[in-house]
Coordinates of C-alpha atoms and ligand atoms in Angstrom, one line a residue:
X26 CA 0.0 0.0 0.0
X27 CA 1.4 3.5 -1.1
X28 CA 2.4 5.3 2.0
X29 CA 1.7 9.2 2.4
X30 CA 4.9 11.5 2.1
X31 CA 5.7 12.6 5.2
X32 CA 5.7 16.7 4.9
X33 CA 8.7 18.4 5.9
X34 CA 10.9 21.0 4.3
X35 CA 14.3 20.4 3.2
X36 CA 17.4 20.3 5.9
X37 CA 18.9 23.0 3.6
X38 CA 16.0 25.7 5.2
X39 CA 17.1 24.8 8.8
X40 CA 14.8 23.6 11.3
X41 CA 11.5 25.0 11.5
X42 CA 10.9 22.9 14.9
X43 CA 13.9 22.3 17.5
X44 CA 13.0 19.9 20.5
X45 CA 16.0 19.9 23.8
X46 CA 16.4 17.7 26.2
X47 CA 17.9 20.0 28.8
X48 CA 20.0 17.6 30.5
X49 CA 23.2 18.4 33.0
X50 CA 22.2 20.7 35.5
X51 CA 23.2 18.6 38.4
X52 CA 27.0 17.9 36.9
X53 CA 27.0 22.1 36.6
X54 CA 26.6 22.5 40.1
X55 CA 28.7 19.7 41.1
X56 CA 31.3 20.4 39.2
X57 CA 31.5 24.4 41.2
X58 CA 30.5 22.6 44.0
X59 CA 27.3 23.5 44.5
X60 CA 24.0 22.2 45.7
X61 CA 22.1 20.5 42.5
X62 CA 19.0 23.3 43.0
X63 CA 21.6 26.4 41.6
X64 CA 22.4 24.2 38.7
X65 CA 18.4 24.0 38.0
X66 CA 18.7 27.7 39.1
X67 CA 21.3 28.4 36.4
X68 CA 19.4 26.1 33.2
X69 CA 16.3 28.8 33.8
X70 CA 18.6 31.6 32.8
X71 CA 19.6 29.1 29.9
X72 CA 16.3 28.3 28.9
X73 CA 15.6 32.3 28.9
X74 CA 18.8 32.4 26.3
X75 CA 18.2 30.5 24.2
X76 CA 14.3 31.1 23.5
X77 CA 15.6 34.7 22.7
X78 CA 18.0 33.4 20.5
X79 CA 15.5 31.1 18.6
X80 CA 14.1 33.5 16.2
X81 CA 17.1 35.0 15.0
X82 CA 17.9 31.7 13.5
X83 CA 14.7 30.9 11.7
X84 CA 13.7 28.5 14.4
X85 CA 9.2 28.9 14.9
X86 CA 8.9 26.4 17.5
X87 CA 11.2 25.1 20.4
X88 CA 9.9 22.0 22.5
X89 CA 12.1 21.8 25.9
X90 CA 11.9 18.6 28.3
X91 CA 11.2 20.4 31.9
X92 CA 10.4 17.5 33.7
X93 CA 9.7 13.9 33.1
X94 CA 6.9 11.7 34.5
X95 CA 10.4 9.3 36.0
X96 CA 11.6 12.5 37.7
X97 CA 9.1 12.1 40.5
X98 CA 11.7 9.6 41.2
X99 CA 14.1 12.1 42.7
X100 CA 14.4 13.4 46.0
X101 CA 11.2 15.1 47.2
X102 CA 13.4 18.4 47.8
X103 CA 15.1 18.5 44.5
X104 CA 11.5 17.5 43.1
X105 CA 10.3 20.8 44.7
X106 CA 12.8 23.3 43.4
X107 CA 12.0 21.5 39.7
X108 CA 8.7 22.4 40.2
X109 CA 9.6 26.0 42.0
X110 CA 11.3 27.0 38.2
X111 CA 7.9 26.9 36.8
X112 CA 7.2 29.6 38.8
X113 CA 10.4 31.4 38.8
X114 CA 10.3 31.3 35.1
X115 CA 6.7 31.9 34.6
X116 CA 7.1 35.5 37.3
X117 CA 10.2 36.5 35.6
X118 CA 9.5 36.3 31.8
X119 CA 5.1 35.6 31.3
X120 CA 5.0 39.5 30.4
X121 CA 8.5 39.3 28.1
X122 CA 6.8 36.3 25.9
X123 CA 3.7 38.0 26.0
X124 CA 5.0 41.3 24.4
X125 CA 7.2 39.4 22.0
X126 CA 4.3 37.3 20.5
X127 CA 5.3 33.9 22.1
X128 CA 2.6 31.3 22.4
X129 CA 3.2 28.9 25.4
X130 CA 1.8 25.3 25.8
X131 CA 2.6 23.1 28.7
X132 CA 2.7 19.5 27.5
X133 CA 2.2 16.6 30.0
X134 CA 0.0 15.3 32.4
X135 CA -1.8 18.2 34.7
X136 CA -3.2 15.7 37.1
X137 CA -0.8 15.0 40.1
X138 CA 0.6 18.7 39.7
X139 CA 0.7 21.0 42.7
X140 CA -2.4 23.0 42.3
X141 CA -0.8 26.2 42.0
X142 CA 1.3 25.3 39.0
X143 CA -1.5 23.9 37.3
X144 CA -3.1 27.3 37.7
X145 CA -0.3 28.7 36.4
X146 CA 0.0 26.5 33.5
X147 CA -3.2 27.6 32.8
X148 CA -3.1 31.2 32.9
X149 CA 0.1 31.1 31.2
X150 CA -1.5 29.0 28.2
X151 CA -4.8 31.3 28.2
X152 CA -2.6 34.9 28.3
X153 CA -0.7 33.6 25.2
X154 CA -3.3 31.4 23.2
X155 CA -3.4 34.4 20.6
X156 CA 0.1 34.6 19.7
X157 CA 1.8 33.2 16.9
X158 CA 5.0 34.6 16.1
X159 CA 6.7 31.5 18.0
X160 CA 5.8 28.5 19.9
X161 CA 7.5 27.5 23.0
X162 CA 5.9 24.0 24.4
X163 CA 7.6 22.8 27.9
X164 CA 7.2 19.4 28.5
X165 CA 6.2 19.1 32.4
X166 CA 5.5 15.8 34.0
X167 CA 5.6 14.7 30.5
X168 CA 6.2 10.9 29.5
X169 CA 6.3 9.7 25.9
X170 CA 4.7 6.9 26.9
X171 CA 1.9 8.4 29.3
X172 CA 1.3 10.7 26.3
X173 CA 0.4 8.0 23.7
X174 CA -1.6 6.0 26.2
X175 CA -3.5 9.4 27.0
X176 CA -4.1 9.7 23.3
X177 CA -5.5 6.2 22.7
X178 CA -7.6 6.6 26.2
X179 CA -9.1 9.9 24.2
X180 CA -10.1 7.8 21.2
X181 CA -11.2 5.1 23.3
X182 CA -13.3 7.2 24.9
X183 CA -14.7 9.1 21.7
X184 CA -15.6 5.5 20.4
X185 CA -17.6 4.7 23.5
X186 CA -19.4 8.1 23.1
X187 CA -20.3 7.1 19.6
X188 CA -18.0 10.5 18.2
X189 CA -15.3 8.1 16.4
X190 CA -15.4 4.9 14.6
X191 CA -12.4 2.7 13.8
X192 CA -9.8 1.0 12.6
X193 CA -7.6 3.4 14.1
X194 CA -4.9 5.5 12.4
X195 CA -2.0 7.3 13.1
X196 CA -3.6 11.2 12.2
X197 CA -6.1 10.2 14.2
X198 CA -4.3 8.9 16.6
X199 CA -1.7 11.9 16.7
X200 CA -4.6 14.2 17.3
X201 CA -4.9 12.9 20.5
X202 CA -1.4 13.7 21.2
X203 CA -0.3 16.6 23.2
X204 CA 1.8 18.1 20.5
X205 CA -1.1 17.6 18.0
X206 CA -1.5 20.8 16.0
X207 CA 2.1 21.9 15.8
X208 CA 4.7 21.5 13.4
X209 CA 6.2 18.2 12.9
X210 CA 9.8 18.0 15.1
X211 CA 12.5 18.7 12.7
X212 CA 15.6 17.4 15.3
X213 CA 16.2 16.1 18.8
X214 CA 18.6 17.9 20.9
X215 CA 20.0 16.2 24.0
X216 CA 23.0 18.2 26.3
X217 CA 25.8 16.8 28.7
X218 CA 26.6 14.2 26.5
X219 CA 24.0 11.5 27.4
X220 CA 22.1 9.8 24.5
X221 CA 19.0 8.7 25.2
X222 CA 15.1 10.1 24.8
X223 CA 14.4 9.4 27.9
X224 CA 10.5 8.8 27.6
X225 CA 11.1 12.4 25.7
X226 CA 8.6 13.0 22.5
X227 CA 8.2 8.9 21.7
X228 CA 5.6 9.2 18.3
X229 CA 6.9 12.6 17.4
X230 CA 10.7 11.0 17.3
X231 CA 10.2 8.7 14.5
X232 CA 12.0 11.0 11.8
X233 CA 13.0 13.3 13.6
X234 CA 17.2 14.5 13.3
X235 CA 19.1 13.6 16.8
X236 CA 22.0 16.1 17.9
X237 CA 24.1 15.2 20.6
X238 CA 26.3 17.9 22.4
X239 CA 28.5 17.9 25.2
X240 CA 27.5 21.1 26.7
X241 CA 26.1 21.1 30.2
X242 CA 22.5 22.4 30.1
X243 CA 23.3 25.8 32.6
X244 CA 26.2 26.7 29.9
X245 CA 23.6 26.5 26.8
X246 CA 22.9 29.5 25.0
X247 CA 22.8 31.3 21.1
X248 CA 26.0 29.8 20.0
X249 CA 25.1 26.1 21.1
X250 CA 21.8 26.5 19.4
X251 CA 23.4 27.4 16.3
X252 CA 25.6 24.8 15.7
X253 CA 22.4 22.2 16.2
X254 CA 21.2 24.4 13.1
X255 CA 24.1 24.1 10.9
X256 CA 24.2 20.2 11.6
X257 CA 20.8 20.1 10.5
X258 CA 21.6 21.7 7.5
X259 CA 23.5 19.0 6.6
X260 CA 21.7 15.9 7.2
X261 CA 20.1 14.4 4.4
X262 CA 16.2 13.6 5.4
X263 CA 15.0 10.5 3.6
X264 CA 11.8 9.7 5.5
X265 CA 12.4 6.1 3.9
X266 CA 13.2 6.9 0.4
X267 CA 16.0 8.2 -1.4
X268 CA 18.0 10.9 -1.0
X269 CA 16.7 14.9 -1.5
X270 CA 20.1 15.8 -1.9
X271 CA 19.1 17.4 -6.0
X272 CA 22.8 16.3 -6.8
X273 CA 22.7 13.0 -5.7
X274 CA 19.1 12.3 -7.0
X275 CA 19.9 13.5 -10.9
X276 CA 23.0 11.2 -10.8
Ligands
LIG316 C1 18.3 18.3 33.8 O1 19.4 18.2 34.6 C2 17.1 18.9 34.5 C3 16.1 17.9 34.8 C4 16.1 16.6 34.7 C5 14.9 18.5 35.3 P1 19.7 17.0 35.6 O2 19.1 17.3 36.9 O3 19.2 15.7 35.0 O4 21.2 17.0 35.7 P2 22.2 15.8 35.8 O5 21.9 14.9 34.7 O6 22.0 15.2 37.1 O7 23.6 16.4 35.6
LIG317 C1 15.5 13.7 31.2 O1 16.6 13.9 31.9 C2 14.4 14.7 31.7 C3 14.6 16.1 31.6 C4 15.6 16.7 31.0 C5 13.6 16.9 32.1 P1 17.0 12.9 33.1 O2 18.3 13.4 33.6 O3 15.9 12.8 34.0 O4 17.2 11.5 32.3 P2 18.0 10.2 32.8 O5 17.6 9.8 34.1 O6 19.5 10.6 32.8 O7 17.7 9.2 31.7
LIG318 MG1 20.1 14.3 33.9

């Protein structure tokens, strides 16, 4: 059976869509000799960097892994200050991303949240629904897994209401995602030298580029997130065919 071309742009443009794993802020503040909460401390003010530098290099959409539905694994204090950046972040730069037409989304699950970052969440989401100039989505108590078994549960559920009727497929499927609606995730980005996803962005992985760099996530910034761009440009995107390299192709 033919099998629908995927759509994407070529690597040549750059990435449209940039998802980081913002790993290494513990080995930061061990390495000064710090206690792990200023490393967290430190990756805000990357995070802050490098959605300012986004634009500039043709990036629309950034998707940054905040928290993961394993991290609830860690110490109940460290969990705490995790959870504390939300609202340090959120205080510090809501009315910045307003002003310069940045749309937020909070991916993950809401339930289990404290119930004062779930408000946030929310008033965060509402205050910048109407902007488009960029996306930023922050993946918060977010699992890859947890996500496609929330998105089957919805379709489940929209059979049993008599809304939806099978055989299941993977737009419909993907609708039920929590990425569902924006752009298709051009290349994975994981710091401090680690490669693995994680439970990071499972479904939305499947073609996506991977970039691993050594950088420690509270030294990231404009320059780091260039280089992932000019690797990008130079990856050749097959999707399963052959190659879109024009050059290669006519030979
Ligand atoms: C990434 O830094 C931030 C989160 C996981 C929230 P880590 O806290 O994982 O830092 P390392 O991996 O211990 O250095
Ligand atoms: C992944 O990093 C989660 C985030 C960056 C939020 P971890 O540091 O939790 O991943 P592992 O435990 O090294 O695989
Ligand atoms: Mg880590």
């Amino acid at each position: 059976m033919p099998v629908e071309p995927l759509e994407h742009t070529p690597a040549s443009d750059g990435p449209r869509h940039v998802a980081l794993i913002m790993d290494g802020n513990g080995r930061w503040a061990q390495a000064r000799g710090l206690p792990r909460a200023l490393g967290h401390r430190e990756g805000v003010q990357a995070l802050k960097r490098t959605v300012q530098a986004a634009p500039a290099l043709g990036i629309k959409c950034l998707t940054v892994f905040g928290f993961s539905t394993e991290n609830w694994r860690r110490p109940a204090e460290e969990v705490s200050d995790l959870m504390g950046l939300v609202r340090t972040y959120v205080a510090s730069d809501l009315r910045k991303l307003e002003r310069e037409g940045v749309r937020v989304r909070i991916l993950g699950r809401r339930a289990g949240l404290p119930a004062d970052i779930a408000q946030i969440i929310e008033r965060t989401e509402a205050s910048t629904a109407h902007n488009d100039r960029f996306l930023l989505q922050v993946a918060f108590n977010y699992g890859g897994r947890a996500d496609i078994v929330d998105a089957a549960q919805r379709y489940a559920d929209r059979v049993r209401a008599g809304e939806a009727t099978g055989p299941l497929d993977e737009e419909t499927l993907g609708l039920g995602l929590s990425t569902a609606g924006g752009p298709p995730v051009d290349v994975i980005v994981r710091t401090s030298g680690e490669q693995r996803l994680s439970n990071f962005l499972l479904w939305e992985a499947a073609y996506a580029e991977f970039v691993y760099q050594n950088v420690l996530w509270p030294d990231y910034g404009a320059e780091a997130l260039a280089d992932v761009v000019e690797q990008y440009r130079n990856r050749d995107r097959r999707f399963g065919g052959l190659t879109s390299a024009p050059a290669l192709a006519a030979g």
